Short mmCIF file of C-alpha atoms in Angstrom, two decimals:
data_model
loop_
_atom_site.label_atom_id
_atom_site.label_comp_id
_atom_site.label_asym_id
_atom_site.label_seq_id
_atom_site.Cartn_x
_atom_site.Cartn_y
_atom_site.Cartn_z
CA MET B 254 -6.49 -11.02 -40.75
CA ARG B 255 -4.00 -13.64 -41.88
CA ARG B 256 -1.42 -10.66 -43.00
CA LEU B 257 -2.22 -9.20 -39.88
CA SER B 258 -0.98 -11.77 -37.72
CA LEU B 259 1.85 -12.77 -39.52
CA SER B 260 2.87 -8.86 -39.24
CA LEU B 261 2.31 -9.44 -35.45
CA VAL B 262 4.87 -12.55 -35.57
CA ALA B 263 8.07 -10.76 -38.09
CA LEU B 264 7.17 -7.76 -35.03
CA LEU B 265 7.38 -9.80 -31.96
CA PRO B 266 11.34 -10.08 -31.48
CA LEU B 267 11.38 -5.93 -32.26
CA LEU B 268 8.77 -5.48 -29.24
CA ILE B 269 11.08 -8.10 -26.65
CA ALA B 270 13.85 -6.02 -27.69
CA ALA B 271 12.64 -2.42 -28.01
CA PRO B 272 13.11 -0.15 -25.06
CA ALA B 273 10.83 -0.70 -22.51
CA GLU B 274 8.62 2.37 -21.52
CA ALA B 275 7.92 3.68 -18.12
CA LEU B 276 4.88 2.47 -15.88
CA ILE B 277 3.27 4.02 -13.48
CA ILE B 278 2.06 1.59 -10.71
CA SER B 279 -0.22 1.98 -7.85
CA ALA B 280 0.78 0.08 -4.90
CA THR B 281 -1.39 -0.56 -1.44
CA GLU B 282 -0.46 -1.57 1.85
CA VAL B 283 -3.09 -2.17 4.42
CA ILE B 284 -2.55 -3.18 8.14
CA GLU B 285 -5.40 -3.47 10.59
CA ASP B 286 -7.13 -5.01 13.96
CA LEU B 287 -9.92 -6.99 12.97
CA THR B 288 -11.21 -6.54 16.38
CA PRO B 289 -11.29 -3.34 17.61
CA GLN B 290 -15.00 -2.56 18.64
CA LEU B 291 -15.51 -5.84 20.24
CA ASP B 292 -11.83 -5.93 22.63
CA PRO B 293 -9.95 -2.73 22.79
CA PHE B 294 -7.14 -4.58 24.84
CA SER B 295 -6.49 -7.50 22.16
CA ARG B 296 -6.05 -7.63 18.03
CA ASP B 297 -6.33 -9.79 15.43
CA LEU B 298 -4.27 -8.76 12.53
CA ARG B 299 -4.37 -8.41 9.09
CA ARG B 300 -2.54 -7.51 6.27
CA THR B 301 -3.59 -6.76 3.00
CA ARG B 302 -1.28 -5.82 -0.57
CA PHE B 303 -2.61 -5.45 -3.89
CA SER B 304 -1.45 -3.14 -6.90
CA THR B 305 -2.46 -2.15 -10.42
CA VAL B 306 -0.65 -5.04 -11.90
CA LEU B 307 -0.88 -7.81 -9.27
CA PRO B 308 -4.05 -9.37 -7.35
CA ALA B 309 -4.51 -8.32 -3.24
CA SER B 310 -2.68 -11.04 -1.34
CA VAL B 311 -3.84 -11.38 2.64
CA THR B 312 -2.05 -12.76 5.26
CA ASN B 313 -3.86 -13.29 8.44
CA ASN B 314 -0.91 -14.38 10.40
CA ASP B 315 -0.08 -11.94 13.50
CA ALA B 316 3.41 -13.21 14.28
CA THR B 317 4.66 -12.80 9.96
CA ILE B 318 2.84 -9.10 10.01
CA VAL B 319 4.52 -8.22 13.39
CA ALA B 320 8.00 -9.21 11.98
CA GLN B 321 7.70 -8.13 8.33
CA ASN B 322 6.39 -4.63 9.28
CA ASN B 323 7.66 -4.18 13.00
CA VAL B 324 4.39 -3.83 14.45
CA ASP B 325 4.77 -3.10 18.19
CA GLY B 326 2.80 -4.36 20.83
CA ASP B 327 0.64 -1.42 21.41
CA PHE B 328 -0.70 -1.00 17.66
CA GLY B 329 -4.76 -2.02 17.87
CA ILE B 330 -4.54 -1.54 21.59
CA TYR B 331 -6.67 0.58 23.41
CA ASN B 332 -4.09 3.01 25.73
CA PHE B 333 -1.89 5.68 26.61
CA ASP B 334 1.36 4.23 24.80
CA ASN B 335 2.61 4.88 21.21
CA VAL B 336 2.40 3.23 18.47
CA SER B 337 5.45 2.39 15.61
CA TYR B 338 4.78 0.57 12.84
CA GLN B 339 6.15 0.23 9.21
CA HIS B 340 4.68 0.17 5.66
CA ASN B 341 6.58 -1.97 3.76
CA VAL B 342 6.56 -1.77 -0.64
CA ASN B 343 9.15 -3.44 -1.93
CA TRP B 344 6.83 -6.57 -2.55
CA SER B 345 5.54 -4.69 -5.56
CA THR B 346 6.99 -5.42 -9.03
CA PRO B 347 8.08 -3.91 -11.35
CA PRO B 348 10.37 -2.34 -8.34
CA ALA B 349 10.00 1.53 -8.23
CA LEU B 350 12.21 3.35 -10.07
CA THR B 351 11.19 6.52 -8.40
CA TYR B 352 8.38 7.65 -6.00
CA LEU B 353 5.75 9.84 -7.62
CA ALA B 354 3.26 10.37 -4.66
CA ALA B 355 1.91 8.71 -1.83
CA SER B 356 -1.24 8.77 0.88
CA LEU B 357 -1.07 7.55 4.35
CA GLN B 358 -4.60 6.92 6.07
CA ILE B 359 -4.84 6.07 9.72
CA GLU B 360 -8.06 4.75 11.51
CA ALA B 361 -8.15 5.31 15.21
CA PHE B 362 -10.65 4.93 18.21
CA GLY B 363 -10.74 7.92 20.33
CA PRO B 364 -8.39 10.57 19.39
CA ASP B 365 -8.96 14.03 21.17
CA GLY B 366 -7.65 17.25 21.00
CA GLY B 367 -5.93 17.11 17.64
CA ASN B 368 -2.76 16.28 19.66
CA ASP B 369 -1.64 12.62 18.94
CA SER B 370 1.29 13.46 16.21
CA VAL B 371 2.18 11.46 13.44
CA PHE B 372 5.74 10.82 12.41
CA SER B 373 7.59 9.52 9.69
CA GLU B 374 11.58 9.14 10.72
CA THR B 375 11.69 12.89 11.98
CA ILE B 376 9.28 14.33 10.04
CA ASN B 377 5.93 15.31 11.70
CA LEU B 378 3.47 14.80 9.28
CA GLY B 379 0.62 15.96 11.20
CA SER B 380 -1.95 14.91 14.05
CA LEU B 381 -4.82 12.38 14.22
CA VAL B 382 -8.20 14.20 13.40
CA SER B 383 -10.07 14.30 16.79
CA ASP B 384 -13.50 12.61 17.26
CA GLY B 385 -14.64 16.26 18.79
CA SER B 386 -16.46 14.45 21.80
CA LEU B 387 -16.26 13.31 25.57
CA LEU B 388 -17.06 9.94 24.14
CA ASP B 389 -14.54 8.04 22.00
CA PHE B 390 -15.38 7.72 18.47
CA PHE B 391 -13.17 6.03 14.92
CA THR B 392 -11.46 8.83 13.11
CA THR B 393 -9.97 8.71 9.89
CA THR B 394 -6.85 11.15 9.59
CA VAL B 395 -5.20 11.10 5.90
CA PHE B 396 -1.12 12.10 5.02
CA ALA B 397 -0.69 13.38 1.70
CA PHE B 398 3.01 13.26 0.22
CA ASN B 399 3.46 15.40 -2.58
CA ASN B 400 7.10 16.31 -1.73
CA GLN B 401 9.12 14.34 -4.16
CA ALA B 402 12.28 14.70 -3.02
CA GLN B 403 10.86 13.59 0.67
CA LEU B 404 8.95 11.18 -0.56
CA ASN B 405 11.76 9.12 -2.44
CA LEU B 406 14.08 10.11 0.32
CA LEU B 407 11.52 8.45 3.16
CA LEU B 408 11.29 5.44 1.06
CA ALA B 409 14.94 5.06 -0.27
CA ASP B 410 14.34 1.93 1.04
CA GLY B 411 10.73 1.07 0.48
CA ILE B 412 10.06 1.13 4.04
CA LEU B 413 7.90 3.85 5.70
CA ASN B 414 8.42 4.29 9.60
CA VAL B 415 5.63 5.02 11.37
CA THR B 416 5.28 6.42 14.87
CA VAL B 417 1.95 7.77 16.44
CA ASN B 418 2.92 10.04 19.55
CA LYS B 419 0.00 9.96 21.94
CA VAL B 420 -1.15 12.86 24.12
CA GLY B 421 -0.38 11.29 26.95
CA PHE B 422 -1.88 9.95 30.11
CA LEU B 423 -4.96 11.38 30.21
CA ASP B 424 -6.22 10.35 26.09
CA ALA B 425 -6.24 6.73 25.59
CA VAL B 426 -6.50 5.85 21.62
CA SER B 427 -6.14 2.67 19.54
CA VAL B 428 -4.80 2.88 16.01
CA THR B 429 -6.76 0.68 14.00
CA LYS B 430 -6.18 0.13 10.56
CA SER B 431 -3.10 2.05 8.51
CA SER B 432 -2.96 2.16 4.69
CA LEU B 433 -0.23 3.56 2.60
CA THR B 434 -0.82 3.92 -1.37
CA VAL B 435 2.41 5.13 -3.02
CA ARG B 436 2.40 5.70 -6.53
CA TYR B 437 5.62 4.99 -8.77
CA GLU B 438 7.40 4.97 -11.69
CA ALA B 439 8.81 1.42 -13.21
CA VAL B 440 10.70 0.25 -15.56
CA PRO B 441 8.70 -2.98 -16.85
CA GLU B 442 11.34 -6.37 -17.12
CA PRO B 443 11.53 -8.46 -20.20
CA ALA B 444 9.51 -10.94 -18.98
CA THR B 445 6.75 -8.42 -18.71
CA VAL B 446 7.45 -6.85 -22.28
CA ALA B 447 7.12 -10.31 -23.37
CA LEU B 448 3.90 -11.59 -21.98
CA LEU B 449 2.33 -8.12 -23.26
CA SER B 450 3.52 -9.26 -26.38
CA SER B 451 2.20 -12.30 -26.26
CA GLY B 452 -1.10 -11.46 -25.27
CA LEU B 453 -1.60 -8.91 -28.55
CA LEU B 454 -0.84 -11.89 -30.33
CA GLY B 455 -3.20 -14.15 -29.21
CA GLY B 456 -5.81 -11.75 -28.85
CA ALA B 457 -4.84 -11.37 -33.02
CA PHE B 458 -4.96 -15.35 -33.15
CA PHE B 459 -8.53 -15.09 -31.27
CA ARG B 460 -10.21 -12.60 -33.46
CA ARG B 461 -9.03 -14.32 -36.61
CA ARG B 462 -10.35 -17.17 -35.29
CA GLN B 463 -13.44 -15.54 -34.89
CA ALA B 464 -13.53 -14.18 -38.33
CA ARG B 465 -13.29 -17.64 -40.12
CA ALA B 466 -16.38 -18.86 -37.86
#
């Protein structure tokens, strides 16, 4: 075990200096209204962010979420007005080198007829899933971004603009939750490589102590 630990110590400068290989990161941002069933005419926003390398970070301050994600006053409100907001993935680290795929999931209350269209920039992603009833219920709609060139164009600034165009005055809808998950390629920063290397050395040292015990 002593020879192994010494060889790892000698290898550490090489691990740090070696060109870093690309990492595949998955990052998710969730914006939601916590009171859709209790009161469809008011809201209480929460935003959650997490990735494969970062723990969950939760924000409950409505003003902060509105300012940082450009959430308009109709998100979470049961009415006939269009809804717009932004998903921001610039918080994820290491930063994206290129986006590989993404998924946008929208939960809504009361969409009827399958004609409430969802746009990102000028691209029509499709319509919200209809609840299929004269009564209003919750539905979940998932949009997949598999065109990598288009995805990188939409996320060129790390922000995905989303607009939900409600069909009109006969179809009240409440957008209650939106989740964006992106999968991207990143090059780890030198500090990340150093941490990975030190973790390897720490594991070898721990195993050596166990062997001696």
